[in-house]
XYZ file of C-alpha atoms in Angstrom:
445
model
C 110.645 -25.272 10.598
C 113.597 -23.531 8.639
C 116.057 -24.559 6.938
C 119.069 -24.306 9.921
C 116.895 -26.472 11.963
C 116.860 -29.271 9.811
C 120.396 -29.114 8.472
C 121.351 -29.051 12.290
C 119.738 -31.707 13.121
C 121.609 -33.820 10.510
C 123.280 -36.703 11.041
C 126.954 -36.483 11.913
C 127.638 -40.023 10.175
C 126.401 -42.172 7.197
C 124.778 -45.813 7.063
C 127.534 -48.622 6.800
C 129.526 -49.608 3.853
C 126.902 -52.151 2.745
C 123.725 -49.902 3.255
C 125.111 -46.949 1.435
C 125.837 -49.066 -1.586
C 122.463 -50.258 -1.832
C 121.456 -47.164 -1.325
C 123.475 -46.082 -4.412
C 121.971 -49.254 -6.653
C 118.581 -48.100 -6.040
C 118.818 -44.986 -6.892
C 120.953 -45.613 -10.000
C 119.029 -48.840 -11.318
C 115.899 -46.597 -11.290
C 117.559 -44.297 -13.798
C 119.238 -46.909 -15.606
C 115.152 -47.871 -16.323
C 113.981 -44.029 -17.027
C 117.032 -43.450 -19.700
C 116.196 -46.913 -21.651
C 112.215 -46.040 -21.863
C 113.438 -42.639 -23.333
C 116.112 -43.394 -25.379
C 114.614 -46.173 -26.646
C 111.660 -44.365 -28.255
C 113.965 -41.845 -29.682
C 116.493 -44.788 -31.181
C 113.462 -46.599 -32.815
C 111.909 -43.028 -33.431
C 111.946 -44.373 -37.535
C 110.103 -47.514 -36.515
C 107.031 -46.024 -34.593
C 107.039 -43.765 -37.096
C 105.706 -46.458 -39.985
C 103.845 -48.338 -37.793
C 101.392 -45.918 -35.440
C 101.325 -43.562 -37.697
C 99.720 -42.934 -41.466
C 102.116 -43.713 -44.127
C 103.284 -41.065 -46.601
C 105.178 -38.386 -46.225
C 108.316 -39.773 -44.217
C 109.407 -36.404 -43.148
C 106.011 -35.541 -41.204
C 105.901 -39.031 -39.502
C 108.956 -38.911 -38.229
C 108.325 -35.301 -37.144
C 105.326 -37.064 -35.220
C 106.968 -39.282 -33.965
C 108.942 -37.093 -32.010
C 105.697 -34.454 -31.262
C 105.572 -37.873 -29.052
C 108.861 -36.650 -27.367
C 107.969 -33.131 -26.787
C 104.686 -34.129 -25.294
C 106.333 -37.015 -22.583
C 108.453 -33.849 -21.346
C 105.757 -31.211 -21.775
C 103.750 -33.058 -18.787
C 107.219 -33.401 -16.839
C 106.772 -30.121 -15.233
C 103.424 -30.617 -14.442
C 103.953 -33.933 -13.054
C 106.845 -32.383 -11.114
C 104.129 -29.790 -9.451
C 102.401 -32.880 -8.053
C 105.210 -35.609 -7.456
C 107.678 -33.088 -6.432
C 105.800 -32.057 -2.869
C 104.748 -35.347 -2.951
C 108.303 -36.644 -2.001
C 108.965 -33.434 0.177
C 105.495 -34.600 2.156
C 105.432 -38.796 1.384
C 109.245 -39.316 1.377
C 112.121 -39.981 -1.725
C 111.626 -43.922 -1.399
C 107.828 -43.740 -1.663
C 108.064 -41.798 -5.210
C 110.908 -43.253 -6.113
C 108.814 -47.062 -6.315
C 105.606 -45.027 -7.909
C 108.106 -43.344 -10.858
C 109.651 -46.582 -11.456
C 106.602 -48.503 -11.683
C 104.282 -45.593 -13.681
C 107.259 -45.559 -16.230
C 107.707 -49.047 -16.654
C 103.656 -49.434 -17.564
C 104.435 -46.771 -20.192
C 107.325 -48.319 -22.516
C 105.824 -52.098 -22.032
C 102.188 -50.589 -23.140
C 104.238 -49.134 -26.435
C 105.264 -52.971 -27.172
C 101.765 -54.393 -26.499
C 100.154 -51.670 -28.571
C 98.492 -52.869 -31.849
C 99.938 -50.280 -35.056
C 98.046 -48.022 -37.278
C 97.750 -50.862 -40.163
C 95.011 -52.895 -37.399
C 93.400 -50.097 -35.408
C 93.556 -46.824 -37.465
C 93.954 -43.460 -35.908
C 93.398 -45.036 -32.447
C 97.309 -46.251 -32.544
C 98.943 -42.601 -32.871
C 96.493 -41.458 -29.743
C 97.626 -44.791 -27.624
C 100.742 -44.273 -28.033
C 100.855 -40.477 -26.870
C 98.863 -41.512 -24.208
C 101.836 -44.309 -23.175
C 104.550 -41.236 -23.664
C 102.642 -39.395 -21.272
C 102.664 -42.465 -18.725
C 106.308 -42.561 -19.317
C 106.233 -38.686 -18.726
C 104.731 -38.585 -15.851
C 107.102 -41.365 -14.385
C 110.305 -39.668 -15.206
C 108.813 -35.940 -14.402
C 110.798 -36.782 -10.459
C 112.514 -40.278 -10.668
C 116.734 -38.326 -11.857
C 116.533 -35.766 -9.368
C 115.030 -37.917 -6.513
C 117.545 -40.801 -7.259
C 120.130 -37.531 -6.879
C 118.448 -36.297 -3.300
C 117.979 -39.732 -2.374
C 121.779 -40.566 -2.483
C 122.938 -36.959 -1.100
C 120.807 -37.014 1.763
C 122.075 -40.541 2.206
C 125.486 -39.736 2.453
C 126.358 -35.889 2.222
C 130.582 -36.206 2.615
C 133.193 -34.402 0.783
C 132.330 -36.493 -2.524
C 129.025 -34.945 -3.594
C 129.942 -34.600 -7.296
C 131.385 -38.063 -7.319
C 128.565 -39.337 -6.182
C 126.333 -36.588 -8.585
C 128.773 -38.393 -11.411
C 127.899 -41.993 -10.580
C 124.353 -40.991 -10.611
C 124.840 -39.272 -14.085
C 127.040 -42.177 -15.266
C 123.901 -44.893 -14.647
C 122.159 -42.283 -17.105
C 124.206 -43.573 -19.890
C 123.793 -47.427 -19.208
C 120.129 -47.198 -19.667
C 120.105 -46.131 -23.248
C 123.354 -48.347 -23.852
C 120.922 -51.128 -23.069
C 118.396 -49.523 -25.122
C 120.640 -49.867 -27.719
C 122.545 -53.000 -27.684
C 118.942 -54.547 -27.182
C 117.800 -53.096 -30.211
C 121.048 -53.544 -32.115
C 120.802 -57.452 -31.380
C 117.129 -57.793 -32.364
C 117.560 -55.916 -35.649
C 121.177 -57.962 -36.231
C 119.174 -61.190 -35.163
C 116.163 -61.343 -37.809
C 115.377 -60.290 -41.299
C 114.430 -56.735 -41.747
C 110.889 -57.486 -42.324
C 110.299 -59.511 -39.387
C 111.856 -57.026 -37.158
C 109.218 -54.252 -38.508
C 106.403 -56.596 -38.053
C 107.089 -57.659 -34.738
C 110.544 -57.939 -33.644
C 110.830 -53.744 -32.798
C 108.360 -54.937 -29.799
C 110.874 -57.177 -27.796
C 113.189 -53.886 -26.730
C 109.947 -52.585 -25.256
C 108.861 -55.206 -23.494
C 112.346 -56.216 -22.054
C 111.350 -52.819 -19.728
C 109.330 -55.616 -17.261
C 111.949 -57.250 -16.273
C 113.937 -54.469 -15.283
C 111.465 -52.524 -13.679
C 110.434 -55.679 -11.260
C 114.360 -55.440 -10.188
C 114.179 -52.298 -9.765
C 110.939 -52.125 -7.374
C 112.384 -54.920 -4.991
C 115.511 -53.014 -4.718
C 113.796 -50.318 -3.768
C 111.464 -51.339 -1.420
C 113.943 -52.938 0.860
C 116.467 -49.919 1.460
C 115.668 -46.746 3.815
C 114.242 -43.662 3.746
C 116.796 -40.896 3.968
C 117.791 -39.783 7.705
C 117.242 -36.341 6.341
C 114.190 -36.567 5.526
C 112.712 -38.495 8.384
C 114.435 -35.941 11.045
C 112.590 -33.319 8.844
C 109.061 -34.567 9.284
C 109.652 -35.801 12.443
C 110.448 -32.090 13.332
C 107.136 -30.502 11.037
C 105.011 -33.342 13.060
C 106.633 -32.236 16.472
C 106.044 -28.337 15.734
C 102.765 -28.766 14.222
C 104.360 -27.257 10.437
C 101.819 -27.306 7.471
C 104.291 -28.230 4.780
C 103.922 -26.356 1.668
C 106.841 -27.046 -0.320
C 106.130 -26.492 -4.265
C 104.061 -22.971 -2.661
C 107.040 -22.105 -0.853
C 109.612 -23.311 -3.688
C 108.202 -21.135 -6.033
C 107.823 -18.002 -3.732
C 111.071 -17.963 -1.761
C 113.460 -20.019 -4.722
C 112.639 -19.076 -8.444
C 115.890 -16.865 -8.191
C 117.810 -20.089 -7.670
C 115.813 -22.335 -9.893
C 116.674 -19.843 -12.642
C 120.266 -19.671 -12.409
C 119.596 -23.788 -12.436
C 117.677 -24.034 -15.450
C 120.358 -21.645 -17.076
C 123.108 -23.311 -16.486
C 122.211 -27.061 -17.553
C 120.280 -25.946 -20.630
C 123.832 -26.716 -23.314
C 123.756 -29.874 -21.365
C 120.076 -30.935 -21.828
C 119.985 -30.505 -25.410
C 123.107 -32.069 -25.628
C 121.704 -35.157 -24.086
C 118.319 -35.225 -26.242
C 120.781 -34.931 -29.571
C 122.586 -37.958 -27.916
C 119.257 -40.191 -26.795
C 116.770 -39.115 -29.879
C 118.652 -37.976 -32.688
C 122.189 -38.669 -33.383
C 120.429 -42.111 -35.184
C 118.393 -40.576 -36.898
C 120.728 -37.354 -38.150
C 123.344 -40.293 -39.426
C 120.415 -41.956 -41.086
C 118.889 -38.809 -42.736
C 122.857 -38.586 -43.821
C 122.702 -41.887 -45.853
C 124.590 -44.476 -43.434
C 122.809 -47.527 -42.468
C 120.598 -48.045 -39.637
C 123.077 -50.710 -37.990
C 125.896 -48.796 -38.379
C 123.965 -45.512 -36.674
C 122.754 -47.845 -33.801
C 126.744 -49.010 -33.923
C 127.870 -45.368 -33.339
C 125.137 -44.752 -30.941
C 126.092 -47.638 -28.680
C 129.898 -46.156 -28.478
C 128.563 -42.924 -27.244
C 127.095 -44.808 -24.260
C 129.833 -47.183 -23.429
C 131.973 -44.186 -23.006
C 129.918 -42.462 -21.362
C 130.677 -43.133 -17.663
C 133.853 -42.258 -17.495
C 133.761 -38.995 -18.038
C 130.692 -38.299 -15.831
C 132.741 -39.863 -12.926
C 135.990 -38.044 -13.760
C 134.137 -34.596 -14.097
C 132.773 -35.014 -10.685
C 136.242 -36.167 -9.319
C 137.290 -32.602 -10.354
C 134.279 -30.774 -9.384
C 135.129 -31.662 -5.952
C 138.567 -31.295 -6.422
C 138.322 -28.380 -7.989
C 135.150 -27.271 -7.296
C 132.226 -27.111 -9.977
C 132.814 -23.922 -12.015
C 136.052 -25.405 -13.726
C 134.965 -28.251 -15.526
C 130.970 -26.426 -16.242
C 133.367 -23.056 -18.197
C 135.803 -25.505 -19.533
C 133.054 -28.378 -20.857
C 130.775 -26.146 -22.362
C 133.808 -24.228 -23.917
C 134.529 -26.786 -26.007
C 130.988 -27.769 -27.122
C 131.212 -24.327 -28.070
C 134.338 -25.081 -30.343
C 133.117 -29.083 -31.253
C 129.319 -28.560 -31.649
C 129.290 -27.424 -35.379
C 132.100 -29.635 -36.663
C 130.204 -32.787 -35.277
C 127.224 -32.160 -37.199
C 129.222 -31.472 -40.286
C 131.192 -35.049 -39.745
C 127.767 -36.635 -39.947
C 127.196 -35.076 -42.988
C 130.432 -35.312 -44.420
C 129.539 -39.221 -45.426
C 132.402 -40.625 -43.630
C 131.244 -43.350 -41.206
C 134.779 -43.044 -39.248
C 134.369 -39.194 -39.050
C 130.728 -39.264 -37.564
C 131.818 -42.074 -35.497
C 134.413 -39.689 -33.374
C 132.580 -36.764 -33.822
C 129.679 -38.518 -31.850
C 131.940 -40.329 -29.328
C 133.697 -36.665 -28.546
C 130.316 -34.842 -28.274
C 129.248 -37.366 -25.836
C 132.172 -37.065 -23.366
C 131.499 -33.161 -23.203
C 128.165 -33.792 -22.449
C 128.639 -36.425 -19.764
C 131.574 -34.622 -18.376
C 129.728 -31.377 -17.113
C 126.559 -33.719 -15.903
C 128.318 -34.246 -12.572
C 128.285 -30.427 -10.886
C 124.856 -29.889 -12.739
C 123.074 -32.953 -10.951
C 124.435 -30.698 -7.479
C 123.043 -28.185 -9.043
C 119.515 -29.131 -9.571
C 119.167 -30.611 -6.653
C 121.256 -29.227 -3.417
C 120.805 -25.045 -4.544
C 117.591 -25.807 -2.065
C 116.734 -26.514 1.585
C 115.717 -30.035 2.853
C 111.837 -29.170 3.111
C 111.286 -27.908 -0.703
C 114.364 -29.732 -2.388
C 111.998 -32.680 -4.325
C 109.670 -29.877 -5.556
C 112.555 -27.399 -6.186
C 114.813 -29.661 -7.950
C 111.920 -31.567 -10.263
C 110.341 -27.821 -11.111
C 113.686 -26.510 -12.367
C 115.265 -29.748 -14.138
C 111.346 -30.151 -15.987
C 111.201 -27.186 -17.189
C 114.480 -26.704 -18.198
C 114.432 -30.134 -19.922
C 111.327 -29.721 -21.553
C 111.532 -26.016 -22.873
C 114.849 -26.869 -24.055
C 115.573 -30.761 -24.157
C 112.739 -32.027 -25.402
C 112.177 -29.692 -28.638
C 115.572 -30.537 -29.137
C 115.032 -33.689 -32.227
C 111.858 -31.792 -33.139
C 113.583 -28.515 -33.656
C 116.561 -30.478 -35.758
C 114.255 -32.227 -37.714
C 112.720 -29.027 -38.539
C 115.801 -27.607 -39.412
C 117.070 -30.375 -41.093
C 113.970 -29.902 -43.440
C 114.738 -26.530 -44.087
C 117.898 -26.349 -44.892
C 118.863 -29.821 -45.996
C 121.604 -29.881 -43.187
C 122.196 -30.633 -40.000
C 124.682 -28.006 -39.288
C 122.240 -25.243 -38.565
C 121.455 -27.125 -35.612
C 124.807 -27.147 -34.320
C 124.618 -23.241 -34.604
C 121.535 -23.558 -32.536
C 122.993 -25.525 -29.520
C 126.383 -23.149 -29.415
C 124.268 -20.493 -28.932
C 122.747 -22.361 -26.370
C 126.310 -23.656 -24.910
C 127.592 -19.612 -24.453
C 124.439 -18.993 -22.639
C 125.278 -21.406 -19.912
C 128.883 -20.557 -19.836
C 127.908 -17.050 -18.999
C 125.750 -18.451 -16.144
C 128.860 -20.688 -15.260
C 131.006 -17.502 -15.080
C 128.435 -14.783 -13.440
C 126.003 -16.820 -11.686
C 126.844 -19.730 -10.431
C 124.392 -21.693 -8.170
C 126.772 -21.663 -4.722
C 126.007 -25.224 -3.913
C 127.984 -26.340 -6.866
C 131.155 -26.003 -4.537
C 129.607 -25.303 -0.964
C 130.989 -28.348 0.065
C 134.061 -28.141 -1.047
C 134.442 -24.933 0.432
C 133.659 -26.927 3.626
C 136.286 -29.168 3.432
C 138.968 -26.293 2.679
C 137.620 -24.560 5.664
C 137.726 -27.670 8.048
C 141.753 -28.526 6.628
């Protein structure tokens, strides 16, 4: 079967009006879920860091406490080997109930999970062994929300649609966050480390329930069934993370290359920006305070930067984004510093809007630079690996700098270096499905 074939056989229209919203729901409820497991470990990172791990030096259990980080996205690309081709061979609604349930099991286990003080060395291992649950979950569940809605409805609005799904990323740790802002507001400081950290955790059931029946009453993707409909007919052993590997690393490259100022901009927003304006001497209610701004604003410029990535097509607002991270990056770690709540307060609101604003063409990048039969292999390989080499080392590698040289500033040198690497990727190698379909629509007008 190649790729022609099964983008010929496409459907020429979508579902109805009320179909393709569920559709949409779905797919963004399920990341709503995966960005409040993550972001909620890295917003309470100080907590788990007293209680499932041995008290002393504060530096190296916090530093532990985010090894816990690292390792979650260290298994995403090997989860992605296995649940990648499993949605290329099983279908995107099949793994997208599995993610959504294997995460869920993950963050509820961390607020069931007795601390070091009762069971000794036992907690730290249990609760790697949850991050790796919640790991494993998330390794497919953004980009196969992303293929789920484009195959679903594949218009002239792809990065609109790309910005919607990148927009539900930032409800998920706003929830994380005004959860954990009312617990901590709600109770005495002691009670909340004895007990009351646990509630955030286990508000994950709930949601995750939701989140299943949504899921398991909406379609699989026309796209996808015409595809193994035609592999069944033509007798096709499917091969896709094989064949993803051997015929796309070129485009799974220039991928990877392109999002990486964007992934460790979005680990600095879900796992450290707390924790720098703690380290900086500002209260932890005040942090939480400037962390929850970050994510109410954050859907509006996800949405508006995919309005003008199909307007304009993706390469103007990826140069022009990470251009000013380049110019912002620094100066925002130097208002946290600078002891000024108001200062760190914009600094962090502004950083977030970049970041959000260039998520739109990205999430079309990650997932639609690949053909029908490999794109849920393709599309987890290259966003793992990019978020994990880069994304998830991201709070370890500040905190390690941070120790060093007793600011957070040589961080932001790190991530501008990181921020003219994907510009130059932006400028010279630009995935071509960033703006394929706009190209379309020019064509067809």
């Amino acid at each position: 079967m190649t790729t022609n074939d099964t983008q010929a056989s496409a459907p020429a229209g979508g579902p109805d009006l009320r179909a393709r919203r569920k559709v949409i729901l779905s797919a963004m409820l399920g990341n709503v879920v995966e960005y409040y497991d993550f972001s909620l470990y890295g917003t309470l990172a100080v907590i788990i860091s007293h209680q499932f791990f041995p008290s002393g030096d504060t530096m190296v259990g916090l530093m532990s406490a985010y090894a816990g980080v690292v390792l979650a996205y260290a298994l995403r690309p090997l989860a992605g080997m296995v649940l990648g081709p499993l949605a290329d061979l099983k279908g995107r609604r099949f793994v997208l109930i599995l993610t959504i349930v294997v995460m869920s099991v993950g963050t509820a286990g961390i607020g069931l999970l007795p601390t070091y003080a009762a069971i000794g060395v036992a907690a730290p291992v249990l609760i790697l062994f949850f991050r790796m649950l919640q790991g494993i979950g998330a390794s497919v569940e953004y980009t196969t929300a992303a293929n789920f809605i484009f195959e679903h409805e594949r218009g002239n609005r792809r990065n609109y649609l790309a910005g919607l799904s990148v927009a539900s990323t930032s409800v998920g740790p706003l929830l994380a966050t005004l959860v954990s802002f009312a617990v901590i507001s709600a109770m005495p400081t002691e009670a909340f480390e004895s007990w009351g950290w646990r509630i955030p955790f286990l508000f994950a059931i709930p949601m995750a329930l939701v989140g299943v029946y949504i899921r398991r009453h909406v379609d699989e993707t026309p796209e996808f069934k015409q595809m193994a409909a035609l592999a069944e007919q033509n007798q096709v052993v499917q091969t896709p993370f094989r064949t993803a590997v051997r015929e796309h690393w070129g485009a799974m490259l220039r991928a990877i290359g392109l999002g990486a100022g964007q992934r460790v901009g979005s680990f600095v927003i879900q796992a450290y920006f707390v924790t720098a304006m703690i380290n900086a001497g500002f209260a932890a209610s005040n942090a939480l305070l400037a962390s929850l701004l970050t994510y109410a604003i954050g859907p509006v410029p996800a949405v508006w930067g995919g309005k003008l990535a199909d307007r304009y097509g993706g390469r103007v607002p990826l140069i022009v984004g990470y251009g000013v991270f380049v110019l912002v990056t620094v100066p925002t770690f130097m208002a946290i510093g600078s002891g000024s709540l108001t200062l760190a307060v914009i600094a962090v609101v502004v950083f977030t809007f970049i970041n959000n604003f260039v998520g739109a063409p990205l999430t079309t990048a990650y997932v639609m630079s690949f053909p029908p039969e490999v794109r849920a292999s393709a599309s987890a390989l290259n966003y793992n690996i990019g978020t994990t080499a880069l994304g998830s080392t991201a709070g370890l590698i500040a905190v390690w700098l941070f120790g060093l040289t007793g600011t957070n500033t040589a961080f932001g040198w790190y991530m501008t270096a990181i921020c003219i690497l994907s510009i130059l990727v932006a400028i010279f190698a630009m995935p071509p499905a960033v703006d394929e379909h706009r190209r379309a629509a020019v064509a067809e007008s």
